Structure formats: C-alpha cells, structure tokens
Coordinates of C-alpha atoms and ligand atoms in Angstrom, one line a residue:
M1 CA -18.2 -29.6 -39.8
I2 CA -16.2 -27.0 -41.3
K3 CA -13.0 -26.1 -39.2
E4 CA -11.2 -22.9 -39.6
K5 CA -8.3 -21.4 -37.4
T6 CA -7.4 -17.9 -36.5
D7 CA -5.0 -16.6 -33.9
F8 CA -7.5 -14.0 -32.4
L9 CA -11.2 -14.4 -32.7
I10 CA -13.2 -11.3 -31.7
I11 CA -17.0 -11.7 -31.2
G12 CA -18.8 -8.5 -31.8
S13 CA -18.0 -5.3 -33.7
G14 CA -18.9 -2.3 -31.4
V15 CA -16.5 -0.1 -29.7
A16 CA -15.0 -3.0 -27.6
G17 CA -14.7 -5.6 -30.3
L18 CA -13.0 -3.1 -33.0
R19 CA -10.7 -1.7 -30.3
A20 CA -9.5 -5.2 -29.3
A21 CA -9.0 -6.3 -33.1
I22 CA -6.9 -3.2 -33.7
E23 CA -4.7 -4.1 -30.5
A24 CA -4.3 -7.7 -31.5
A25 CA -3.6 -7.3 -35.1
P26 CA 0.1 -6.6 -35.4
H27 CA 0.4 -10.1 -33.7
G28 CA -1.4 -12.4 -35.7
S29 CA -4.5 -13.0 -37.8
V30 CA -7.7 -11.5 -36.3
T31 CA -11.2 -12.5 -37.4
V32 CA -14.0 -10.4 -36.0
V33 CA -17.5 -12.1 -36.5
T34 CA -20.7 -10.0 -35.9
K35 CA -24.2 -11.4 -36.2
D36 CA -25.8 -8.6 -38.0
I37 CA -24.4 -5.9 -40.4
P38 CA -21.1 -4.6 -38.9
T39 CA -22.4 -1.5 -37.5
E40 CA -25.5 -2.7 -35.8
S41 CA -24.5 -2.3 -32.1
S42 CA -25.3 -0.4 -29.2
T43 CA -22.2 1.9 -30.0
E44 CA -23.8 2.9 -33.3
Y45 CA -26.6 4.3 -31.3
A46 CA -24.8 6.1 -28.5
Q47 CA -26.0 9.7 -28.3
G48 CA -24.8 11.8 -25.2
G49 CA -21.2 11.2 -25.7
I50 CA -18.0 9.8 -24.2
A51 CA -17.0 11.0 -20.7
V52 CA -13.1 11.9 -20.2
A53 CA -11.2 14.1 -18.1
L54 CA -9.8 16.5 -20.8
S55 CA -11.3 19.8 -20.0
D56 CA -9.4 22.6 -18.2
E57 CA -11.9 22.5 -15.3
D58 CA -11.5 18.7 -14.6
T59 CA -9.0 16.0 -13.5
V60 CA -8.8 12.4 -13.7
G61 CA -9.2 12.4 -9.9
I62 CA -12.5 14.1 -10.1
H63 CA -13.7 11.7 -12.8
Y64 CA -12.6 8.8 -10.6
E65 CA -14.6 10.1 -7.6
D66 CA -17.7 10.9 -9.6
T67 CA -17.6 7.2 -10.9
L68 CA -17.2 5.8 -7.6
N69 CA -20.1 7.7 -6.4
A70 CA -22.2 6.7 -9.1
G71 CA -21.2 2.8 -8.3
D72 CA -22.6 3.3 -4.9
G73 CA -19.7 1.6 -3.1
L74 CA -19.3 -1.5 -5.5
C75 CA -17.0 -0.2 -7.8
R76 CA -13.5 -2.0 -8.2
E77 CA -11.3 0.8 -7.5
E78 CA -8.5 -0.4 -9.7
A79 CA -10.5 -0.7 -12.8
V80 CA -11.8 2.7 -12.4
R81 CA -8.3 4.1 -11.8
L82 CA -7.2 2.6 -15.0
L83 CA -10.3 3.8 -16.9
V84 CA -10.2 7.4 -16.0
E85 CA -6.2 7.5 -16.3
E86 CA -6.1 5.8 -19.7
G87 CA -9.2 7.6 -21.1
P88 CA -7.6 10.6 -22.1
E89 CA -4.9 8.7 -24.2
R90 CA -7.6 6.7 -25.9
I91 CA -9.4 9.6 -26.9
I92 CA -6.4 11.4 -28.2
E93 CA -5.5 8.3 -30.2
L94 CA -9.0 8.2 -31.7
I95 CA -8.9 11.9 -32.8
S96 CA -5.5 11.1 -34.6
W97 CA -7.4 8.4 -36.2
G98 CA -9.9 10.9 -37.5
A99 CA -12.6 11.1 -35.1
E100 CA -14.2 14.5 -35.0
F101 CA -15.7 15.8 -31.7
D102 CA -17.8 19.0 -31.5
K103 CA -15.8 22.2 -30.6
E104 CA -16.7 25.6 -29.2
G105 CA -14.3 27.8 -31.1
T106 CA -11.0 26.1 -31.3
K107 CA -11.5 24.0 -28.1
L108 CA -13.3 20.7 -27.5
A109 CA -16.8 21.2 -26.2
F110 CA -17.8 19.3 -23.0
G111 CA -21.4 18.5 -22.2
L112 CA -23.0 17.8 -18.8
E113 CA -24.9 14.7 -17.9
A114 CA -26.5 13.3 -14.7
A115 CA -24.1 12.7 -11.5
H116 CA -21.1 14.2 -13.2
S117 CA -19.6 17.1 -11.2
R118 CA -18.0 18.7 -14.3
K119 CA -18.8 19.0 -17.8
R120 CA -16.9 16.3 -19.3
I121 CA -18.9 14.6 -22.3
L122 CA -17.4 14.9 -25.7
H123 CA -20.0 14.4 -28.4
S124 CA -19.9 14.4 -32.1
Q125 CA -22.4 16.1 -34.6
G126 CA -24.6 16.8 -31.5
D127 CA -26.0 13.7 -30.7
A128 CA -24.4 11.0 -32.9
T129 CA -21.3 10.1 -30.9
G130 CA -21.5 6.6 -31.3
K131 CA -22.0 6.6 -34.9
E132 CA -18.7 8.5 -35.2
L133 CA -16.8 6.1 -33.2
E134 CA -18.1 3.1 -35.2
R135 CA -17.1 5.1 -38.4
V136 CA -13.6 5.8 -37.3
L137 CA -12.9 2.3 -35.7
I138 CA -14.2 0.5 -38.8
Q139 CA -12.2 2.8 -41.1
K140 CA -9.0 1.9 -39.0
V141 CA -9.6 -1.8 -39.0
R142 CA -9.9 -1.6 -42.7
S143 CA -6.5 -0.1 -43.0
V144 CA -4.9 -2.6 -40.6
P145 CA -3.7 -5.7 -42.4
N146 CA -4.5 -9.2 -40.7
I147 CA -8.0 -8.3 -39.7
K148 CA -10.7 -10.3 -41.4
R149 CA -14.4 -9.2 -40.7
E150 CA -17.6 -11.6 -41.1
A151 CA -20.9 -10.1 -41.0
F152 CA -24.0 -12.2 -40.1
S153 CA -22.1 -14.9 -38.5
Q154 CA -23.4 -15.4 -35.0
A155 CA -21.4 -17.3 -32.1
I156 CA -23.5 -20.0 -31.0
D157 CA -21.2 -21.6 -28.0
L158 CA -17.6 -21.5 -27.1
I159 CA -15.4 -24.4 -27.7
S160 CA -14.0 -25.2 -24.5
E161 CA -12.6 -28.1 -22.5
G162 CA -11.2 -28.5 -18.8
G163 CA -11.2 -24.7 -18.3
T164 CA -9.7 -23.6 -21.6
C165 CA -11.3 -21.8 -24.2
C166 CA -10.1 -22.5 -27.8
G167 CA -12.6 -20.6 -30.0
A168 CA -16.2 -20.7 -31.0
I169 CA -18.8 -22.4 -33.0
I170 CA -20.2 -19.9 -35.5
A171 CA -23.5 -20.2 -37.3
R172 CA -22.6 -19.0 -40.9
D173 CA -25.5 -19.2 -43.4
R174 CA -27.3 -21.5 -40.9
R175 CA -24.3 -24.1 -41.0
P176 CA -22.0 -24.5 -37.8
V177 CA -18.2 -23.6 -38.4
A178 CA -15.7 -24.4 -35.8
M179 CA -13.5 -21.3 -35.4
L180 CA -10.6 -22.4 -33.4
A181 CA -8.6 -19.6 -32.0
R182 CA -5.6 -19.1 -29.7
S183 CA -7.4 -16.3 -27.9
T184 CA -11.2 -15.6 -28.0
V185 CA -12.5 -12.1 -27.0
L186 CA -16.1 -11.7 -26.2
A187 CA -17.4 -8.2 -27.2
T188 CA -21.0 -9.0 -27.7
G189 CA -22.5 -6.0 -25.9
G190 CA -25.6 -6.0 -23.4
T191 CA -28.9 -7.5 -22.5
G192 CA -31.6 -4.8 -23.1
Q193 CA -33.7 -7.0 -25.4
I194 CA -34.8 -9.2 -22.5
Y195 CA -37.0 -6.3 -21.3
A196 CA -40.2 -5.2 -23.3
R197 CA -39.1 -1.8 -22.9
T198 CA -35.6 -1.0 -23.8
T199 CA -33.3 1.6 -25.7
N200 CA -31.1 -1.2 -26.9
P201 CA -30.8 -2.4 -30.6
Q202 CA -32.2 -6.0 -31.6
V203 CA -28.8 -7.4 -31.2
A204 CA -28.6 -6.9 -27.6
T205 CA -29.6 -10.2 -26.4
G206 CA -27.1 -11.2 -23.9
D207 CA -25.4 -13.9 -26.2
G208 CA -22.0 -13.5 -25.0
M209 CA -23.0 -13.8 -21.4
A210 CA -24.9 -16.9 -22.1
L211 CA -22.2 -18.4 -23.9
A212 CA -19.7 -17.8 -21.3
Y213 CA -21.8 -19.1 -18.5
R214 CA -22.3 -22.3 -20.5
A215 CA -18.7 -22.7 -21.0
G216 CA -17.9 -22.4 -17.2
A217 CA -17.0 -18.5 -16.8
V218 CA -18.1 -16.8 -13.7
L219 CA -20.7 -14.0 -14.2
E220 CA -21.0 -11.3 -11.6
D221 CA -23.2 -8.5 -10.5
M222 CA -26.1 -9.7 -12.7
E223 CA -28.7 -7.9 -10.6
F224 CA -27.4 -4.5 -11.6
V225 CA -29.5 -3.3 -14.6
Q226 CA -29.5 0.3 -15.5
F227 CA -32.9 1.6 -16.5
H228 CA -32.9 5.0 -18.6
P229 CA -35.3 7.6 -17.3
T230 CA -36.3 9.0 -20.8
A231 CA -37.1 6.9 -23.7
L232 CA -39.9 8.0 -26.2
Y233 CA -43.3 7.0 -25.2
L234 CA -45.5 6.9 -28.3
P235 CA -47.8 4.1 -29.1
S236 CA -46.3 3.3 -32.7
A237 CA -42.8 4.3 -32.1
P238 CA -39.7 2.4 -30.7
H239 CA -38.5 3.2 -27.4
F240 CA -36.1 5.6 -28.7
L241 CA -33.4 7.3 -26.4
L242 CA -33.8 10.9 -25.5
S243 CA -30.4 11.5 -24.1
E244 CA -29.6 12.7 -20.7
A245 CA -27.7 15.4 -22.4
L246 CA -31.1 16.9 -23.1
R247 CA -31.6 17.5 -19.4
G248 CA -27.9 18.4 -19.0
E249 CA -28.8 21.3 -21.4
G250 CA -31.7 22.2 -19.1
G251 CA -34.6 19.9 -20.3
L252 CA -37.4 19.6 -17.6
L253 CA -39.4 16.7 -16.3
R254 CA -43.2 17.6 -16.1
N255 CA -45.7 14.9 -14.9
V256 CA -49.2 14.7 -17.1
R257 CA -50.5 17.7 -15.0
G258 CA -47.7 20.0 -16.2
E259 CA -46.1 20.0 -12.9
L260 CA -42.2 20.0 -12.4
F261 CA -41.5 17.2 -9.9
M262 CA -37.8 16.3 -9.6
K263 CA -37.0 18.9 -7.0
N264 CA -39.3 16.9 -4.7
Y265 CA -37.2 13.8 -5.0
H266 CA -33.8 15.0 -5.0
K267 CA -31.6 18.3 -4.8
Q268 CA -29.8 17.6 -8.2
A269 CA -33.5 17.5 -9.6
E270 CA -33.4 16.4 -13.4
L271 CA -29.6 15.8 -13.1
A272 CA -30.0 13.1 -10.3
A273 CA -28.6 9.5 -10.7
R274 CA -30.7 7.7 -13.3
D275 CA -32.2 5.1 -10.8
I276 CA -33.5 8.1 -8.7
V277 CA -35.0 9.8 -11.8
S278 CA -36.4 6.6 -13.2
R279 CA -38.1 5.8 -9.8
A280 CA -39.3 9.3 -9.7
I281 CA -41.1 9.1 -13.0
L282 CA -42.7 5.7 -12.0
H283 CA -44.1 7.4 -8.9
E284 CA -45.3 10.4 -10.9
I285 CA -46.9 8.0 -13.4
Q286 CA -48.7 6.0 -10.6
K287 CA -49.7 9.2 -8.9
T288 CA -51.5 10.6 -11.8
G289 CA -52.8 7.4 -13.1
S290 CA -50.9 8.0 -16.4
D291 CA -48.4 5.8 -18.3
H292 CA -45.8 8.4 -19.2
V293 CA -44.5 11.9 -18.0
Y294 CA -43.2 14.6 -20.3
L295 CA -39.6 16.0 -21.1
D296 CA -40.1 19.8 -21.9
L297 CA -37.4 21.6 -24.0
R298 CA -39.7 24.2 -25.3
H299 CA -37.7 26.9 -23.2
L300 CA -34.5 26.1 -24.9
G301 CA -34.9 27.6 -28.2
D302 CA -35.5 26.1 -31.7
E303 CA -32.1 26.8 -33.1
F304 CA -30.2 25.6 -30.1
V305 CA -32.3 22.2 -29.9
K306 CA -31.9 21.5 -33.6
K307 CA -28.3 22.3 -33.8
R308 CA -27.3 20.4 -30.5
F309 CA -29.4 17.5 -30.9
P310 CA -30.1 17.1 -34.7
R311 CA -30.7 13.1 -34.6
I312 CA -33.0 13.4 -31.9
Y313 CA -34.9 16.2 -33.5
S314 CA -35.2 14.4 -37.0
T315 CA -36.2 11.1 -35.4
C316 CA -38.9 12.8 -33.4
R317 CA -40.1 14.6 -36.4
R318 CA -40.7 11.3 -38.1
Y319 CA -43.2 10.5 -35.5
D320 CA -44.8 13.8 -35.9
L321 CA -43.4 15.4 -33.0
D322 CA -41.6 18.8 -33.0
I323 CA -39.5 18.6 -29.7
T324 CA -38.8 22.4 -30.1
R325 CA -42.5 23.2 -29.7
E326 CA -44.2 20.1 -28.1
L327 CA -43.8 18.1 -24.9
I328 CA -42.3 14.9 -25.3
P329 CA -43.9 11.9 -23.8
V330 CA -41.2 9.6 -21.9
S331 CA -41.0 6.8 -19.9
P332 CA -38.2 4.7 -18.6
A333 CA -36.6 1.7 -20.4
A334 CA -33.9 -0.9 -19.9
H335 CA -30.6 0.6 -21.0
Y336 CA -27.3 -1.1 -19.8
M337 CA -26.1 -3.8 -17.9
M338 CA -23.7 -3.4 -15.3
G339 CA -22.9 -7.0 -14.6
G340 CA -21.5 -9.6 -16.8
V341 CA -18.7 -11.9 -17.7
K342 CA -16.2 -11.4 -14.7
T343 CA -12.7 -10.1 -16.0
D344 CA -9.6 -8.7 -14.4
V345 CA -8.4 -5.3 -15.4
E346 CA -6.5 -7.3 -18.2
G347 CA -9.6 -8.5 -19.7
R348 CA -9.1 -12.1 -18.6
T349 CA -11.9 -14.3 -17.6
N350 CA -11.5 -17.5 -15.3
L351 CA -11.3 -19.5 -18.6
R352 CA -7.7 -19.8 -20.1
G353 CA -8.1 -18.3 -23.6
L354 CA -11.2 -16.4 -22.9
Y355 CA -11.2 -12.7 -22.6
A356 CA -14.3 -10.1 -22.4
A357 CA -14.6 -6.4 -22.9
G358 CA -17.2 -3.8 -23.2
E359 CA -20.7 -4.1 -22.1
V360 CA -20.5 -7.9 -21.9
A361 CA -17.9 -7.9 -19.4
C362 CA -17.7 -6.9 -15.7
T363 CA -14.5 -5.4 -14.7
G364 CA -16.2 -3.8 -11.8
V365 CA -15.7 -0.3 -13.2
H366 CA -19.3 0.6 -12.8
G367 CA -20.2 -1.0 -9.7
A368 CA -24.0 -1.0 -8.7
N369 CA -24.7 1.8 -11.3
R370 CA -22.8 3.4 -14.3
L371 CA -22.0 6.9 -14.5
A372 CA -23.5 8.1 -17.8
S373 CA -21.2 8.2 -20.8
N374 CA -18.6 5.9 -19.1
S375 CA -19.2 2.9 -21.2
L376 CA -17.9 4.1 -24.5
L377 CA -14.9 4.9 -22.8
E378 CA -14.7 1.6 -21.1
G379 CA -15.0 0.0 -24.6
L380 CA -11.9 1.8 -25.8
V381 CA -9.8 1.5 -22.6
Y382 CA -10.7 -2.5 -21.8
G383 CA -11.2 -3.3 -25.6
K384 CA -7.4 -2.4 -25.9
R385 CA -6.5 -4.2 -22.9
A386 CA -8.5 -7.3 -24.0
G387 CA -6.9 -7.1 -27.2
G388 CA -3.3 -6.9 -25.6
S389 CA -4.0 -9.9 -23.4
A390 CA -5.2 -11.9 -26.2
H391 CA -1.7 -11.5 -27.8
K392 CA 0.3 -11.8 -24.6
Y393 CA -1.5 -14.8 -23.1
A394 CA -2.3 -16.5 -26.3
L395 CA -2.8 -20.5 -26.0
P396 CA 0.0 -22.5 -27.6
E397 CA -1.2 -24.3 -30.8
A398 CA -0.9 -27.5 -28.9
D399 CA -4.1 -26.7 -27.1
L400 CA -5.9 -26.3 -30.3
H401 CA -4.8 -29.4 -31.8
K402 CA -5.8 -31.4 -28.7
I403 CA -9.5 -29.9 -28.8
E404 CA -9.6 -30.2 -32.7
D405 CA -9.3 -33.9 -32.8
A406 CA -12.3 -34.3 -30.2
L407 CA -14.6 -31.6 -31.8
D408 CA -17.9 -32.9 -32.5
F409 CA -21.0 -30.4 -33.0
R410 CA -24.0 -31.8 -34.5
P411 CA -26.9 -29.8 -33.9
L412 CA -30.2 -31.7 -33.9
P413 CA -32.7 -29.9 -36.3
H414 CA -34.5 -28.3 -33.3
S415 CA -37.0 -25.5 -33.6
I416 CA -39.2 -24.2 -30.9
P417 CA -42.7 -23.9 -31.8
A418 CA -44.1 -20.2 -31.4
H419 CA -40.7 -18.9 -30.1
D420 CA -41.6 -15.2 -30.9
E421 CA -44.4 -15.6 -28.6
I422 CA -42.2 -16.9 -25.8
R423 CA -39.8 -14.1 -26.6
G424 CA -42.6 -11.6 -25.9
D425 CA -43.7 -13.3 -22.8
L426 CA -40.2 -13.4 -21.5
R427 CA -39.6 -9.7 -22.2
R428 CA -43.0 -8.8 -20.6
L429 CA -42.2 -10.8 -17.5
M430 CA -38.8 -9.2 -17.0
W431 CA -40.3 -5.6 -17.5
Q432 CA -43.1 -6.4 -14.9
K433 CA -41.3 -8.5 -12.3
V434 CA -37.5 -7.7 -12.5
G435 CA -37.8 -4.1 -13.4
I436 CA -37.0 -0.7 -12.0
I437 CA -38.7 -1.7 -8.5
R438 CA -38.5 -5.2 -7.5
N439 CA -39.5 -7.4 -4.5
K440 CA -39.3 -10.9 -3.2
E441 CA -42.9 -12.0 -4.6
S442 CA -42.4 -10.3 -7.8
L443 CA -38.7 -11.9 -8.1
E444 CA -40.1 -15.5 -7.1
E445 CA -42.7 -15.1 -9.7
A446 CA -40.0 -14.3 -12.4
V447 CA -37.7 -17.1 -11.2
E448 CA -40.6 -19.7 -11.5
G449 CA -42.0 -18.3 -15.0
I450 CA -38.5 -18.3 -16.4
S451 CA -37.7 -21.6 -15.3
K452 CA -40.7 -23.0 -17.4
W453 CA -38.6 -22.3 -20.5
D454 CA -35.5 -24.3 -19.1
Y455 CA -36.2 -27.1 -21.7
I456 CA -34.9 -24.6 -24.2
L457 CA -31.6 -24.4 -22.7
E458 CA -30.9 -28.0 -23.3
K459 CA -31.3 -27.6 -27.1
T460 CA -28.9 -26.5 -29.8
F461 CA -30.2 -24.2 -32.6
L462 CA -28.8 -22.6 -35.9
S463 CA -31.6 -19.9 -36.5
R464 CA -30.7 -16.5 -35.0
R465 CA -34.0 -15.7 -33.3
E466 CA -33.9 -19.1 -31.5
L467 CA -30.5 -18.9 -30.5
E468 CA -31.1 -15.5 -29.2
L469 CA -34.2 -16.6 -27.2
K470 CA -32.1 -19.4 -25.6
N471 CA -29.5 -17.0 -24.7
M472 CA -32.1 -14.3 -23.4
I473 CA -33.8 -17.0 -21.3
Q474 CA -30.3 -18.0 -19.7
V475 CA -29.5 -14.4 -18.9
A476 CA -32.9 -13.4 -17.8
G477 CA -33.0 -16.5 -15.1
L478 CA -29.5 -15.3 -13.7
I479 CA -30.7 -11.7 -13.4
A480 CA -33.7 -12.8 -11.6
R481 CA -32.1 -15.0 -9.4
A482 CA -29.5 -12.5 -8.5
A483 CA -32.0 -9.8 -7.7
L484 CA -33.7 -12.3 -5.6
L485 CA -30.7 -13.1 -3.9
R486 CA -29.6 -9.4 -3.1
K487 CA -32.0 -8.6 -0.2
E488 CA -31.3 -4.8 -0.1
S489 CA -31.4 -1.7 -2.3
I490 CA -28.0 -0.5 -3.7
G491 CA -27.3 1.5 -6.9
A492 CA -29.7 0.6 -9.6
H493 CA -31.1 -2.4 -7.9
Y494 CA -34.1 -1.3 -5.9
R495 CA -36.2 -3.6 -3.5
S496 CA -39.3 -2.2 -2.3
D497 CA -39.3 -4.9 0.4
F498 CA -35.6 -3.9 1.5
P499 CA -35.3 -0.1 0.7
H500 CA -32.0 0.4 2.3
K501 CA -28.4 -1.3 2.1
S502 CA -27.8 -4.3 4.5
E503 CA -24.9 -4.7 6.8
D504 CA -22.9 -6.8 4.6
W505 CA -23.8 -4.8 1.5
K506 CA -20.2 -4.7 0.2
K507 CA -20.1 -7.9 -1.8
H508 CA -20.5 -9.0 -5.4
L509 CA -22.6 -11.9 -6.3
A510 CA -21.4 -14.4 -8.7
F511 CA -22.6 -17.4 -10.7
K512 CA -20.8 -20.4 -12.2
R513 CA -22.6 -23.2 -14.1
G514 CA -23.0 -26.4 -11.8
E515 CA -22.2 -24.4 -8.6
A516 CA -24.3 -22.5 -6.1
P517 CA -24.3 -18.8 -6.4
F518 CA -21.5 -17.3 -4.3
T519 CA -20.1 -13.8 -3.0
E520 CA -16.9 -12.2 -3.7
G521 CA -15.4 -9.2 -2.0
Ligands
LIG601 P1 -22.2 -3.2 -28.6 O1 -21.7 -1.9 -29.3 O2 -23.3 -3.3 -28.4 O3 -21.7 -4.3 -29.9 C1 -22.0 -5.6 -29.7 C2 -21.5 -6.2 -30.9 O4 -21.7 -7.9 -30.7 C3 -22.4 -6.0 -32.0 O5 -21.7 -6.0 -33.3 C4 -23.4 -7.3 -32.3 O6 -23.9 -7.5 -33.4 C5 -22.5 -8.3 -31.8 N1 -23.0 -9.8 -31.1 C6 -23.8 -9.8 -30.1 N2 -24.1 -11.2 -30.2 C7 -23.2 -11.9 -31.1 C8 -23.0 -13.1 -31.4 N3 -23.7 -14.2 -30.7 N4 -22.3 -13.5 -32.4 C9 -21.6 -12.4 -33.0 N5 -21.8 -11.3 -32.8 C10 -22.7 -10.9 -31.7 N6 -22.9 4.8 -23.6 C11 -21.9 5.9 -23.5 O7 -20.9 5.8 -22.9 N7 -22.5 7.2 -24.1 C12 -23.5 7.3 -24.6 O8 -24.0 8.5 -25.1 C13 -24.4 6.2 -24.7 N8 -25.6 6.2 -25.5 C14 -26.2 5.0 -25.5 C15 -27.4 5.2 -26.4 C16 -28.2 4.1 -26.6 C17 -29.4 4.1 -27.6 C18 -27.8 2.7 -26.2 C19 -28.6 1.6 -26.5 C20 -26.6 2.7 -25.4 C21 -25.8 3.7 -25.2 N9 -24.7 3.7 -24.5 C22 -24.0 5.0 -24.2 C23 -24.3 2.5 -23.9 C24 -23.1 2.0 -24.9 O9 -23.6 2.6 -26.2 C25 -22.6 0.7 -24.8 O10 -22.6 0.2 -23.7 C26 -21.5 0.4 -25.6 O11 -21.6 0.8 -26.9 C27 -21.2 -1.2 -25.7 O12 -20.3 -1.4 -26.6 P2 -19.8 -2.9 -26.9 O13 -18.7 -2.9 -27.9 O14 -19.6 -3.7 -25.6 O15 -21.2 -3.7 -27.4
LIG602 C1 -27.6 9.3 -23.0 O1 -27.2 9.9 -24.0 O2 -28.5 9.6 -22.2 C2 -26.9 8.0 -22.9 C3 -25.7 8.1 -22.2 C4 -25.0 6.8 -21.5 O3 -26.0 5.8 -21.5 O4 -24.0 6.9 -21.1

C-alpha cells in the first residue's frame, strides 16, 4: 500500500475544513482531502445566511440567549458562549479576506429567521451565502503556502491504535493510500442523505461520524436531527431548500385549501422553531389528505422577491414555477444533524490526534435544536479552533513510526449486490420510522430493519457508493437507537408516545463502539 505523510490531514472542504486548514498551515504541511469536487458540500448550498451579533440592535448576550432557547436546555453553555463571542471576529476576518455581504446603503443588511429575537443574519447575493463563503475560503487556501488539496479522495477509515489516531486510509482512484498525519481533523459535514427526503447534497452521508465511531470515538446527541419545514415538493424536482428567510421576509404557509394555519399552532406563527413548523405542516397534510402545503410569497412583490432571492427564484423557474405569482408546494425534509463526534471546545475528541469541526462534530453548541444560520458560524469559529488544536497538540513523529510499521490494509474485493436498492430502502425506512414524529414501535422497526444490513459493516470497500452505504447504515443505526432510548420529546426529537420532557431530561446520550450506550451531563 502507498504510504504518505502530512503534518495535518483535514478531511472535508466545506467551511469547517477550509477554516481549519488555514489555521494549521503556518505550522506545517496540510493536506485537505475531499471526496468530490472541492466545492461540493452543504456549505456551498447554504442560503439564508450566517448569524452574527453585529447589528446596532443586537448583542452577543441576546444571540447567546436565543441559541440556548432554541437548544431547549441541552446546549453546552461554554460552547455557545465562545460561538457568539468569537463570531463577530471571524466575520470581520472573512470580510478582510474578500467576503461580500449584502448591504443596505453603507451598512451590512441583517435578515430575520425563526427563533431569532433580532435581525442578525448576514447574507450574500441575496440567497447564495454559502457559495460566497466557499469562494472566499478556497481563494484564501490557495494563497497560503503549505496547503495541498486533493479532490475525489475519500477517507475510508481512520488509522488508529490504542486510542491514538495517526491519519486515515484514503481511496484515491480506487486505490488505498495510507495518509499518516500528526493530527487529523474530521470536517465531513452531515448525514442528510440517510433520509429519503433531504435538502442535503449527495456528499452528506455521515462518513466522518461512521469513521470516528469505528475508530473508538464517542458520538453524542444522535437522536437530534433537524427537519427543515420547507423543501420544494414537486414530483420531478429535487427537495430544493426554500430558505427560512422567505418566511423571515413575510412568506406565509397555507394548506391545500388555501387556509393560513400557523397561528393555530404557535404565537410566532411562520417564525416558530423549525420542529414546531414541521410538525404543524405534517398535521395539516394529514388533516387535508394531501402530501404538501404551500408557501405563499405572492404578496411580497415581484421585484423584491427576485432581488432578495435570485437563486431560489431562478431554480424554481427551471421547474416551471414562478414563485412571485404561484403558490410553492412544500413539505419538510431532513436538513441538519445536531449530534456527532463529541468534542471539547478545542475540537478535541476522546482519541489522541483526532479533532472534529462543523456539522460532523458535536460541541453541544446546538443542544437539541439548532438556531437557524448558526452552523456556518460554527464552521468558522470551531474550524479555526480545531485547526489551532491540530498544531498545538500534534502527535510526536514517533507515534507515526510505531503505527506505520504495523500498518496493513488489504481490502478484499468486496462488492454489495444491488447496493443502490439497499440505499433506497434505508433512506425510506429512516424517513418513515425515524422521521419528524417517532414512537417506540416505529423506532423498534427501524432498529430491526437496519440491523439486517449489519453484514455490510464488516466489509471493506473502495468504491464511493458502497463506502457511503456502509457509513449510512452505521450512522442510521445509531440515530434510531438513540431515538429509541430517549423516551421523551425535546427539541427536534419528538416522540408521539412521550410528548413531554421526562424528569431526567438534562442528559446527553453517548455511544462508543464496544460499549453499552451511556449518558453524560
Ligand atoms: P460541509 O460543508 O458539508 O462539507 C463537508 C465536506 O466533507 C465536503 O467537502 C465533502 O465532500 C467532504 N466529505 C464528506 N465525506 C468525506 C470523506 N469520507 N472523505 C473525504 N471528504 C469527505 N447553515 C447556516 O448556518 N446558514 C444557512 O443559510 C444554511 N443553509 C443551508 C442550506 C442547505 C441547502 C443545506 C444543506 C444546509 C444549510 N445550512 C445552513 C447548514 C450548513 O450549510 C452546514 O451545516 C455547514 O455548511 C456544514 O459545514 P461543514 O464544513 O461541516 O460540512
Ligand atoms: C435556510 O436558509 O432556511 C437554512 C438556514 C439554516 O439551515 O441555518
């Protein structure tokens, strides 16, 4: 097997990975591997924007409170404090690197999204904020010496021994390469693809969480999956996101009878928290015997909608839908993973040499439900922190030598017959049984159904689709088990058989390979 060395290995090139790479680069060689083209990531598709307490009417204290409220009591307060306090500095830095956010006159323009008590969402080109972040960060990465980028290179497994991680096995042109590293940063994003309906791009298959779990890292809060209330619902179209910012600007939800309904569910109506709006939509869908509701922007005016949401307008036009004149059919879709690889506020996992940042990580910043537009900020703040730790706590070369000699990775030429069918079955099972509303029966069916594919977890693959399927099965199993174990409703986790919080709700469920699930405070 080919063996290569780098000081810092970063897996993933979204906001978290790129920001980590920039931080680590002055201290040694950095290799950023990514399994698709460099920009393919959730970051690239982020629409609404990036939350930051920079407006005259806002303070970091109010941003902190809003984040804790959205998290429904389960946020780790120190992690939130650092997010909101360091956020403004990270944004000003990004602007100094060339990021352009929309302005009103000479001042930055701030949008509103659900559960924010102030207008605090910076956006770019209306609804293309993530694209602007990727553009600026990639440009910065290119300008920094020491950073090597490898596209179409997928991390298969971590190289680990005795609680220490020394890099990863990478599939490069379907050949395994052992990439030894003094620090390894997971920045592989989320898990949306394990659901039949998702706003997430194809790359979001939970790889980082699965790799970390197999290597002995602790995963936490896996039951908390955020569903976005409004994804496009057209038979031939993808589940394209219709940003919450549309409702922030006055967009309304109507059922198929044309009735407004959100005021019947919550006093904040269209701007209630995402889990409340998603469940309200499901209820209206059931009540009216339909499969969608409508988002109505017709009263906002043609010019305003086209100018404020150019990407959403033009994407819907491609599907023959004029959002300025027609009702938009929408339904919820899996959107964001609050749980993930447990880290401290420095991005450190329980494995020496392994760090995680961004959606793959669970710093506890989002608790049981993420405040909208906090994740891009998290990527910047905790990407930088993880990159800094990668340097500060880098393993001595001796650790790499020890493991290098013992390295042996010989994948058998495995292949799973009909793996795309299994993928479809898994995604449907998760949507139907571990979706917005869960209960004991549905979750037990899911756990049992997923365990039928356990044989796939024992195999090693080199093809992207099969590797992804293996990781999806691994992560789906953990989500279903966590959801079954948490016998209560809290944040985004809603159990119809336990609609309220239990007495000992203030705990985090954790999983470590080879051990029984455990709880932490
Ligand atoms: P990503 O940006 O997803 O990057 C992950 C990277 O890892 C990719 O480069 C991927 O190719 C790579 N990768 C994955 N597995 C492997 C592997 N095995 N080997 C090598 N590389 C791998 N959040 C906000 O704050 N504001 C918004 O407006 C917003 N809008 C959103 C809109 C959409 C449609 C979506 C899907 C999400 C949105 N979010 C938003 C959430 C936010 O975009 C993500 O949480 C955030 O971008 C995640 O960043 P990341 O760097 O952790 O991961
Ligand atoms: C959106 O624009 O609605 C997505 C924002 C987010 O997920 O934070």
